[in-house]
Amino acid sequence: MFITLEGPEGSGKTTAIESTVQKLKEMGYEIVRTREPGGTPIAEEIRNVILDKKNTAMDPRTEALLYAASRRQHLVEKVWPALKEGKIVICDRYLDSSLAYQGGARDLGIDEVLNINLFATENTWPDLTLLFDITPEEGLKRIAANASREVNRLDLEKLEFHHKVRDSFLLLAKRYPDRFVIIDASKSREKVAKATLDAVLSRLCK
Ligand code: TYD
């Protein structure tokens, strides 16, 4: 089973999944936790290029291609082998981030970005996508309050960009209702963690 975690900046998706991972391990599942962009040495190198604050000249299509390249390498080296071994792969961000950030917010078009990603992923779709939904105002406030989180090139985009990201994610959830579950990430930590666990367990038991 391939689970992806998506959401705007500061949605708390990484923290929200922790107790679910713990629970799944106790139940005897083998879990691989990973993230995009990155997750393997080559993909991490691509990540550094994409997110470097110095790279303000990066063209939007170059950005989309680099995310897709990093995704491909990560699938080949990490995700596909783990899925083949019957493990549950839980990945922070995947293809929907490209559709929302590059397709929606950068105005490249969701279907154009989907096309390069179908090439990169050979049609590998998640079984379950948890969308941690939060307003950009609230999300960015959380990032500002969290001194340990490094600010990257995309965090520095204007508020309007982050609104487009959120709207695009919500659009994608409507477009792919079978795999998307929306979680209200503005709720308390406990409530968000519980909703996350419920969503994963109900998909596992399907
Ligand atoms: P990261 O520090 O991992 O952010 P987060 O904790 O919010 O996941 O940085 C990843 C950034 O890259 C984030 O701003 C979202 C963006 N991104 C895209 O624009 N397109 C993509 O395809 C992916 C995977 C991420």
Coordinates of N, CA and C and ligand atoms in Angstrom, one line a residue:
M1 N 0.8 -1.2 0.0 CA 0.0 0.0 0.0 C 0.9 1.3 0.0
F2 N 0.5 2.2 -0.9 CA 1.3 3.4 -1.1 C 0.4 4.6 -0.6
I3 N 0.9 5.2 0.5 CA 0.2 6.3 1.1 C 0.9 7.6 0.9
T4 N 0.3 8.6 0.5 CA 1.0 9.9 0.4 C 0.3 11.0 1.3
L5 N 1.2 11.9 1.8 CA 0.7 13.0 2.6 C 0.9 14.3 1.9
E6 N -0.2 15.0 1.8 CA -0.1 16.3 1.0 C -0.7 17.4 1.8
G7 N -0.4 18.6 1.4 CA -1.0 19.8 2.1 C -0.2 21.0 1.8
P8 N -0.8 22.2 2.1 CA 0.0 23.4 2.0 C 1.1 23.5 3.1
E9 N 1.9 24.5 3.0 CA 3.0 24.7 4.0 C 2.4 24.8 5.4
G10 N 3.1 24.2 6.3 CA 2.7 24.3 7.7 C 1.5 23.5 8.1
S11 N 1.1 22.5 7.3 CA -0.1 21.8 7.6 C 0.1 20.7 8.8
G12 N 1.4 20.5 9.1 CA 1.6 19.6 10.2 C 1.5 18.1 9.8
K13 N 1.6 17.8 8.5 CA 1.4 16.4 8.1 C 2.4 15.4 8.6
T14 N 3.7 15.9 8.8 CA 4.7 15.0 9.2 C 4.5 14.6 10.7
T15 N 4.1 15.5 11.5 CA 3.8 15.2 12.9 C 2.5 14.4 13.0
A16 N 1.6 14.7 12.2 CA 0.3 14.0 12.3 C 0.4 12.5 12.0
I17 N 1.3 12.1 11.2 CA 1.4 10.7 10.8 C 2.1 9.8 11.9
E18 N 2.9 10.5 12.8 CA 3.8 9.8 13.7 C 3.1 8.7 14.5
S19 N 1.9 9.0 15.1 CA 1.3 8.0 16.0 C 0.7 6.9 15.1
T20 N 0.3 7.2 13.9 CA -0.2 6.2 13.0 C 0.9 5.2 12.6
V21 N 2.0 5.7 12.4 CA 3.2 4.8 12.0 C 3.4 3.9 13.2
Q22 N 3.4 4.5 14.4 CA 3.7 3.7 15.6 C 2.6 2.5 15.7
K23 N 1.4 2.9 15.5 CA 0.3 1.9 15.7 C 0.4 0.8 14.6
L24 N 0.7 1.2 13.4 CA 0.8 0.2 12.3 C 2.0 -0.7 12.6
K25 N 3.1 -0.2 13.2 CA 4.2 -1.1 13.5 C 3.8 -2.1 14.6
E26 N 3.1 -1.6 15.6 CA 2.6 -2.5 16.6 C 1.7 -3.6 16.1
M27 N 1.0 -3.2 15.0 CA 0.1 -4.2 14.4 C 0.8 -5.2 13.5
G28 N 2.2 -5.0 13.4 CA 3.0 -5.9 12.6 C 3.3 -5.5 11.2
Y29 N 2.8 -4.3 10.8 CA 3.1 -3.9 9.4 C 4.6 -3.4 9.3
E30 N 5.2 -3.6 8.2 CA 6.5 -3.1 7.9 C 6.3 -1.7 7.2
I31 N 6.8 -0.7 7.7 CA 6.6 0.7 7.2 C 7.9 1.3 6.6
V32 N 7.8 1.9 5.5 CA 8.9 2.7 5.0 C 8.4 4.1 5.0
R33 N 9.1 5.0 5.8 CA 8.7 6.4 5.8 C 9.7 7.2 4.9
T34 N 9.2 8.0 4.0 CA 10.1 8.7 3.2 C 9.5 10.0 2.8
R35 N 10.3 10.8 2.0 CA 9.8 12.2 1.6 C 10.2 12.6 0.2
E36 N 9.5 13.5 -0.3 CA 9.8 14.1 -1.6 C 9.9 15.6 -1.4
P37 N 10.7 16.3 -2.2 CA 11.7 15.8 -3.1 C 12.8 15.2 -2.2
G38 N 13.5 14.2 -2.6 CA 14.6 13.6 -1.9 C 14.3 12.1 -1.6
G39 N 14.8 11.6 -0.5 CA 14.6 10.2 -0.1 C 15.6 9.3 -0.5
T40 N 16.5 9.7 -1.5 CA 17.7 8.8 -1.9 C 18.8 9.9 -2.2
P41 N 20.0 9.4 -2.2 CA 21.1 10.4 -2.4 C 21.0 11.2 -3.7
I42 N 20.7 10.6 -4.8 CA 20.6 11.4 -6.0 C 19.4 12.3 -5.9
A43 N 18.3 11.8 -5.4 CA 17.1 12.7 -5.3 C 17.3 13.8 -4.3
E44 N 18.1 13.6 -3.3 CA 18.4 14.7 -2.3 C 19.2 15.7 -3.0
E45 N 20.1 15.3 -3.9 CA 20.9 16.3 -4.6 C 20.0 17.2 -5.5
I46 N 19.1 16.6 -6.1 CA 18.1 17.3 -7.0 C 17.3 18.3 -6.0
R47 N 16.9 17.8 -4.9 CA 16.2 18.6 -3.9 C 17.0 19.9 -3.6
N48 N 18.3 19.7 -3.3 CA 19.1 20.9 -2.9 C 19.0 21.9 -4.0
V49 N 19.1 21.5 -5.3 CA 19.1 22.5 -6.4 C 17.7 23.2 -6.4
I50 N 16.6 22.4 -6.3 CA 15.3 23.0 -6.4 C 15.0 24.0 -5.3
L51 N 15.4 23.6 -4.1 CA 14.9 24.4 -2.9 C 15.9 25.5 -2.5
D52 N 17.1 25.6 -3.1 CA 18.1 26.5 -2.8 C 17.6 28.0 -3.0
K53 N 17.7 28.8 -1.9 CA 17.1 30.1 -2.0 C 17.8 31.0 -3.0
K54 N 19.1 30.6 -3.4 CA 19.8 31.3 -4.4 C 19.2 31.2 -5.8
N55 N 18.5 30.1 -6.0 CA 18.1 29.8 -7.4 C 16.8 30.5 -7.8
T56 N 16.8 31.8 -7.6 CA 15.6 32.6 -7.9 C 15.3 32.7 -9.4
A57 N 16.4 32.3 -10.3 CA 16.2 32.4 -11.7 C 15.6 31.1 -12.3
M58 N 15.2 30.2 -11.4 CA 14.7 28.9 -12.0 C 13.4 29.1 -12.7
D59 N 13.4 28.6 -13.9 CA 12.2 28.6 -14.8 C 11.1 27.6 -14.2
P60 N 9.8 27.9 -14.3 CA 8.8 27.0 -13.7 C 8.8 25.6 -14.3
R61 N 9.1 25.5 -15.6 CA 9.1 24.2 -16.3 C 10.3 23.4 -15.8
T62 N 11.5 24.2 -15.6 CA 12.7 23.5 -15.1 C 12.3 22.9 -13.7
E63 N 11.7 23.7 -12.9 CA 11.3 23.3 -11.6 C 10.4 22.0 -11.6
A64 N 9.4 22.0 -12.5 CA 8.5 20.9 -12.6 C 9.3 19.6 -13.1
L65 N 10.2 19.8 -14.0 CA 11.0 18.7 -14.5 C 11.9 18.1 -13.4
L66 N 12.5 19.0 -12.6 CA 13.4 18.6 -11.6 C 12.6 17.8 -10.5
Y67 N 11.4 18.3 -10.2 CA 10.6 17.5 -9.2 C 10.3 16.1 -9.8
A68 N 9.9 16.1 -11.1 CA 9.6 14.8 -11.7 C 10.8 13.9 -11.7
A69 N 12.0 14.5 -12.0 CA 13.2 13.7 -12.0 C 13.5 13.1 -10.7
S70 N 13.4 13.9 -9.7 CA 13.6 13.5 -8.3 C 12.6 12.3 -7.9
R71 N 11.4 12.5 -8.3 CA 10.3 11.5 -8.1 C 10.7 10.2 -8.7
R72 N 11.1 10.2 -9.9 CA 11.4 9.0 -10.7 C 12.5 8.2 -9.9
Q73 N 13.6 8.9 -9.6 CA 14.7 8.3 -8.9 C 14.3 7.7 -7.6
H74 N 13.5 8.4 -6.9 CA 13.0 7.9 -5.6 C 12.1 6.7 -5.7
L75 N 11.3 6.7 -6.8 CA 10.5 5.5 -7.0 C 11.3 4.3 -7.3
V76 N 12.3 4.5 -8.2 CA 13.1 3.4 -8.7 C 13.9 2.8 -7.5
E77 N 14.5 3.7 -6.7 CA 15.5 3.2 -5.7 C 14.8 2.8 -4.4
K78 N 13.6 3.4 -4.1 CA 13.1 3.2 -2.8 C 11.6 2.7 -2.8
V79 N 10.7 3.4 -3.5 CA 9.3 3.1 -3.3 C 9.0 1.8 -4.0
W80 N 9.3 1.6 -5.2 CA 8.9 0.3 -5.9 C 9.5 -0.9 -5.2
P81 N 10.8 -0.9 -4.8 CA 11.3 -2.1 -4.1 C 10.6 -2.4 -2.8
A82 N 10.2 -1.4 -2.1 CA 9.5 -1.6 -0.8 C 8.1 -2.1 -1.1
L83 N 7.4 -1.6 -2.1 CA 6.1 -2.1 -2.4 C 6.1 -3.5 -2.8
K84 N 7.1 -3.8 -3.6 CA 7.3 -5.2 -4.1 C 7.5 -6.2 -2.9
E85 N 8.1 -5.7 -1.8 CA 8.4 -6.5 -0.6 C 7.1 -6.5 0.3
G86 N 6.1 -5.9 -0.1 CA 4.8 -5.9 0.6 C 4.8 -4.9 1.8
K87 N 5.7 -4.0 1.8 CA 5.7 -3.0 2.8 C 4.7 -1.9 2.6
I88 N 4.4 -1.1 3.6 CA 3.5 0.1 3.5 C 4.5 1.2 3.3
V89 N 4.4 1.9 2.2 CA 5.2 3.1 2.0 C 4.4 4.4 2.3
I90 N 4.9 5.2 3.2 CA 4.3 6.5 3.5 C 5.2 7.6 3.1
C91 N 4.8 8.4 2.2 CA 5.6 9.4 1.6 C 5.1 10.8 1.8
D92 N 5.9 11.7 2.4 CA 5.6 13.1 2.5 C 5.7 13.7 1.2
R93 N 4.6 14.1 0.6 CA 4.5 14.7 -0.7 C 4.8 13.7 -1.8
Y94 N 4.0 13.9 -2.9 CA 4.3 13.1 -4.1 C 3.7 13.9 -5.3
L95 N 3.2 13.2 -6.3 CA 2.8 13.8 -7.5 C 1.7 14.9 -7.4
D96 N 0.8 14.8 -6.4 CA -0.2 15.8 -6.2 C 0.5 17.2 -5.9
S97 N 1.6 17.1 -5.2 CA 2.3 18.4 -4.9 C 2.7 19.1 -6.2
S98 N 3.2 18.3 -7.1 CA 3.6 18.9 -8.4 C 2.4 19.5 -9.1
L99 N 1.3 18.7 -9.1 CA 0.0 19.2 -9.7 C -0.4 20.5 -9.1
A100 N -0.4 20.6 -7.8 CA -0.9 21.8 -7.0 C 0.1 22.9 -7.1
Y101 N 1.4 22.7 -6.9 CA 2.4 23.8 -6.8 C 2.8 24.3 -8.2
Q102 N 3.2 23.3 -9.1 CA 3.7 23.7 -10.4 C 2.5 23.8 -11.4
G103 N 1.6 22.9 -11.3 CA 0.4 22.9 -12.2 C -0.5 24.1 -11.9
G104 N -0.9 24.2 -10.6 CA -1.9 25.2 -10.2 C -1.3 26.5 -9.9
A105 N -0.4 26.5 -8.9 CA 0.1 27.8 -8.4 C 1.1 28.5 -9.3
R106 N 1.9 27.7 -10.1 CA 2.8 28.3 -11.0 C 2.2 28.5 -12.4
D107 N 0.9 28.1 -12.5 CA 0.1 28.3 -13.7 C 0.6 27.4 -14.9
L108 N 1.3 26.3 -14.7 CA 1.7 25.5 -15.8 C 0.6 24.7 -16.4
G109 N -0.4 24.5 -15.6 CA -1.6 23.7 -15.9 C -1.5 22.3 -15.3
I110 N -2.5 21.9 -14.7 CA -2.5 20.6 -14.0 C -2.3 19.5 -15.0
D111 N -2.9 19.5 -16.1 CA -2.8 18.4 -17.0 C -1.4 18.3 -17.7
E112 N -0.8 19.5 -17.9 CA 0.5 19.5 -18.5 C 1.5 18.9 -17.5
V113 N 1.4 19.3 -16.3 CA 2.3 18.7 -15.3 C 2.0 17.2 -15.1
L114 N 0.7 16.9 -15.2 CA 0.4 15.5 -15.0 C 1.1 14.6 -16.1
N115 N 1.1 15.2 -17.3 CA 1.8 14.4 -18.4 C 3.2 14.1 -18.2
I116 N 4.0 15.0 -17.7 CA 5.4 14.7 -17.5 C 5.5 13.7 -16.3
N117 N 4.6 13.8 -15.4 CA 4.6 12.9 -14.2 C 4.2 11.5 -14.6
L118 N 3.3 11.4 -15.6 CA 2.9 10.0 -16.0 C 4.1 9.3 -16.6
F119 N 4.9 10.1 -17.3 CA 6.2 9.6 -17.9 C 7.1 9.2 -16.8
A120 N 7.3 10.1 -15.8 CA 8.2 9.9 -14.7 C 7.8 8.7 -13.8
T121 N 6.5 8.5 -13.6 CA 6.1 7.5 -12.6 C 5.6 6.2 -13.2
E122 N 5.5 6.2 -14.6 CA 4.9 5.1 -15.2 C 3.5 4.7 -14.6
N123 N 2.7 5.8 -14.4 CA 1.4 5.6 -13.8 C 1.3 5.0 -12.4
T124 N 2.3 5.3 -11.6 CA 2.2 4.9 -10.2 C 1.4 5.9 -9.4
W125 N 0.2 5.5 -9.0 CA -0.7 6.4 -8.2 C -0.7 5.9 -6.8
P126 N -0.9 6.8 -5.8 CA -1.0 6.3 -4.4 C -2.3 5.6 -4.2
D127 N -2.4 4.6 -3.3 CA -3.7 4.0 -2.9 C -4.5 4.9 -2.1
L128 N -3.8 5.7 -1.3 CA -4.5 6.7 -0.4 C -3.7 7.9 -0.3
T129 N -4.3 9.1 -0.4 CA -3.7 10.4 -0.3 C -4.4 11.2 0.8
L130 N -3.7 11.5 1.9 CA -4.2 12.3 3.0 C -3.9 13.7 2.7
L131 N -5.0 14.5 2.6 CA -4.7 15.9 2.3 C -5.0 16.7 3.6
F132 N -3.9 17.2 4.2 CA -4.0 18.0 5.5 C -4.3 19.4 5.1
D133 N -5.5 19.7 5.2 CA -6.0 21.0 4.7 C -6.0 22.1 5.8
I134 N -5.4 23.2 5.4 CA -5.3 24.4 6.3 C -5.2 25.7 5.5
T135 N -5.6 26.8 6.0 CA -5.5 28.0 5.2 C -4.1 28.4 5.2
P136 N -3.6 29.1 4.1 CA -2.2 29.6 4.0 C -1.9 30.5 5.2
E137 N -2.8 31.3 5.6 CA -2.5 32.2 6.7 C -2.1 31.4 8.0
E138 N -2.9 30.4 8.3 CA -2.7 29.6 9.5 C -1.4 28.8 9.3
G139 N -1.2 28.2 8.2 CA 0.0 27.4 7.9 C 1.3 28.2 8.0
L140 N 1.3 29.3 7.4 CA 2.5 30.1 7.4 C 2.8 30.7 8.8
K141 N 1.7 30.9 9.6 CA 1.9 31.4 11.0 C 2.6 30.3 11.8
R142 N 2.2 29.0 11.5 CA 2.8 27.9 12.2 C 4.3 27.8 11.9
I143 N 4.6 28.0 10.6 CA 6.0 27.9 10.2 C 6.8 28.9 10.8
A144 N 6.3 30.1 10.9 CA 7.0 31.3 11.5 C 7.3 31.0 13.0
A145 N 6.3 30.2 13.6 CA 6.5 30.0 15.1 C 7.4 28.8 15.3
N146 N 7.8 28.0 14.3 CA 8.6 26.9 14.4 C 10.0 27.2 13.9
A147 N 10.8 27.6 14.9 CA 12.2 28.1 14.5 C 13.1 27.0 14.0
S148 N 12.8 25.7 14.3 CA 13.7 24.6 13.8 C 13.4 24.3 12.3
R149 N 12.3 24.8 11.8 CA 12.1 24.4 10.4 C 12.7 25.4 9.4
E150 N 13.5 24.9 8.5 CA 14.3 25.8 7.6 C 13.3 26.3 6.6
V151 N 13.4 27.6 6.3 CA 12.6 28.2 5.3 C 13.2 28.0 3.9
N152 N 12.4 27.5 2.9 CA 12.9 27.2 1.6 C 12.4 28.2 0.6
R153 N 12.8 28.0 -0.7 CA 12.5 28.9 -1.8 C 11.0 29.0 -2.0
L154 N 10.3 27.9 -1.8 CA 8.8 27.9 -2.1 C 8.0 28.6 -0.9
D155 N 8.6 28.5 0.3 CA 8.0 29.1 1.5 C 7.9 30.6 1.2
L156 N 8.9 31.1 0.5 CA 9.1 32.6 0.3 C 8.1 33.2 -0.7
E157 N 7.4 32.3 -1.4 CA 6.4 32.9 -2.3 C 5.3 33.7 -1.6
K158 N 4.6 34.5 -2.4 CA 3.6 35.4 -1.8 C 2.4 34.6 -1.4
L159 N 1.6 35.2 -0.5 CA 0.4 34.6 0.0 C -0.6 34.1 -1.1
E160 N -0.7 34.8 -2.2 CA -1.5 34.5 -3.3 C -1.1 33.1 -3.9
F161 N 0.2 32.9 -4.0 CA 0.7 31.6 -4.4 C 0.2 30.4 -3.5
H162 N 0.3 30.7 -2.2 CA -0.1 29.6 -1.3 C -1.6 29.4 -1.3
H163 N -2.4 30.4 -1.6 CA -3.9 30.2 -1.8 C -4.1 29.3 -3.0
K164 N -3.4 29.6 -4.1 CA -3.6 28.8 -5.3 C -3.2 27.3 -5.0
V165 N -2.1 27.1 -4.2 CA -1.7 25.8 -3.9 C -2.9 25.1 -3.2
R166 N -3.4 25.7 -2.2 CA -4.5 25.1 -1.4 C -5.7 24.8 -2.3
D167 N -6.1 25.8 -3.1 CA -7.3 25.6 -4.0 C -7.1 24.4 -4.9
S168 N -5.8 24.3 -5.4 CA -5.5 23.2 -6.3 C -5.6 21.9 -5.6
F169 N -5.1 21.8 -4.4 CA -5.2 20.5 -3.7 C -6.7 20.1 -3.5
L170 N -7.5 21.1 -3.2 CA -9.0 20.8 -2.9 C -9.6 20.4 -4.3
L171 N -9.2 21.0 -5.3 CA -9.7 20.6 -6.7 C -9.3 19.1 -7.0
L172 N -8.0 18.8 -6.7 CA -7.5 17.4 -6.9 C -8.3 16.4 -6.1
A173 N -8.7 16.8 -4.8 CA -9.4 15.9 -4.0 C -10.8 15.6 -4.6
K174 N -11.4 16.6 -5.3 CA -12.6 16.4 -6.0 C -12.5 15.5 -7.2
R175 N -11.3 15.7 -7.9 CA -11.1 15.0 -9.1 C -10.8 13.5 -8.8
Y176 N -10.1 13.2 -7.7 CA -9.8 11.9 -7.4 C -10.4 11.4 -6.0
P177 N -11.7 11.4 -5.9 CA -12.3 11.1 -4.6 C -12.0 9.7 -4.1
D178 N -11.7 8.8 -4.9 CA -11.5 7.4 -4.5 C -10.2 7.3 -3.6
R179 N -9.2 8.1 -3.9 CA -8.0 7.9 -3.1 C -7.7 9.1 -2.1
F180 N -8.5 10.2 -2.3 CA -8.2 11.3 -1.4 C -9.1 11.3 -0.1
V181 N -8.5 11.6 1.0 CA -9.2 11.8 2.3 C -8.8 13.2 2.8
I182 N -9.7 14.1 3.0 CA -9.3 15.4 3.5 C -9.4 15.5 5.0
I183 N -8.3 15.9 5.6 CA -8.2 16.0 7.1 C -8.1 17.5 7.4
D184 N -9.0 17.9 8.4 CA -8.9 19.3 8.8 C -7.7 19.5 9.7
A185 N -6.7 20.1 9.2 CA -5.4 20.2 9.9 C -5.4 21.4 10.8
S186 N -6.5 22.2 10.9 CA -6.6 23.3 11.8 C -7.0 22.9 13.2
K187 N -7.5 21.6 13.3 CA -7.9 21.1 14.6 C -6.7 20.8 15.5
S188 N -7.0 20.4 16.7 CA -5.9 20.1 17.7 C -5.1 18.9 17.2
R189 N -3.8 18.8 17.7 CA -2.9 17.8 17.3 C -3.6 16.4 17.5
E190 N -4.3 16.2 18.6 CA -4.9 14.9 19.0 C -5.9 14.5 17.9
K191 N -6.8 15.5 17.6 CA -7.9 15.3 16.7 C -7.3 14.9 15.3
V192 N -6.3 15.7 14.9 CA -5.7 15.4 13.6 C -5.0 14.0 13.5
A193 N -4.3 13.7 14.6 CA -3.7 12.4 14.7 C -4.8 11.3 14.6
K194 N -5.9 11.5 15.3 CA -6.9 10.4 15.3 C -7.6 10.3 13.9
A195 N -7.8 11.4 13.3 CA -8.4 11.4 11.9 C -7.5 10.7 10.9
T196 N -6.2 10.9 11.1 CA -5.2 10.3 10.3 C -5.2 8.8 10.4
L197 N -5.2 8.3 11.7 CA -5.2 6.9 12.0 C -6.5 6.3 11.4
D198 N -7.6 6.9 11.7 CA -8.9 6.4 11.2 C -8.9 6.2 9.7
A199 N -8.4 7.2 9.0 CA -8.4 7.2 7.5 C -7.5 6.0 7.0
V200 N -6.3 5.8 7.6 CA -5.4 4.8 7.2 C -6.0 3.4 7.5
L201 N -6.6 3.2 8.7 CA -7.1 1.9 9.1 C -8.3 1.5 8.2
S202 N -9.1 2.5 8.0 CA -10.3 2.2 7.2 C -9.9 1.8 5.8
R203 N -8.8 2.4 5.2 CA -8.4 2.0 3.9 C -7.7 0.6 3.9
L204 N -7.0 0.3 5.0 CA -6.3 -1.0 5.1 C -7.3 -2.1 5.2
C205 N -8.5 -1.8 5.9 CA -9.5 -2.9 6.2 C -10.4 -3.1 5.0
K206 N -10.3 -2.2 3.9 CA -11.2 -2.3 2.8 C -11.1 -3.6 2.0
Ligands
TYD1 P1 9.8 20.7 2.4 O1 10.8 21.4 3.3 O2 10.0 19.2 2.3 O3 8.4 21.1 2.8 P2 7.2 20.5 3.6 O4 7.7 20.2 5.0 O5 6.1 21.5 3.5 O6 6.8 19.2 2.8 O7 9.9 21.3 1.0 C1 9.3 20.8 -0.1 C2 8.8 22.0 -0.9 O8 8.7 21.6 -2.3 C3 7.4 22.5 -0.5 O9 7.4 23.9 -0.5 C4 6.5 21.9 -1.5 C5 7.4 21.9 -2.7 N1 7.0 20.9 -3.8 C6 6.6 21.2 -5.0 O10 6.5 22.4 -5.3 N2 6.4 20.3 -6.0 C7 6.5 19.0 -5.7 O11 6.3 18.1 -6.6 C8 7.0 18.6 -4.4 C9 7.2 17.1 -4.1 C10 7.2 19.6 -3.4

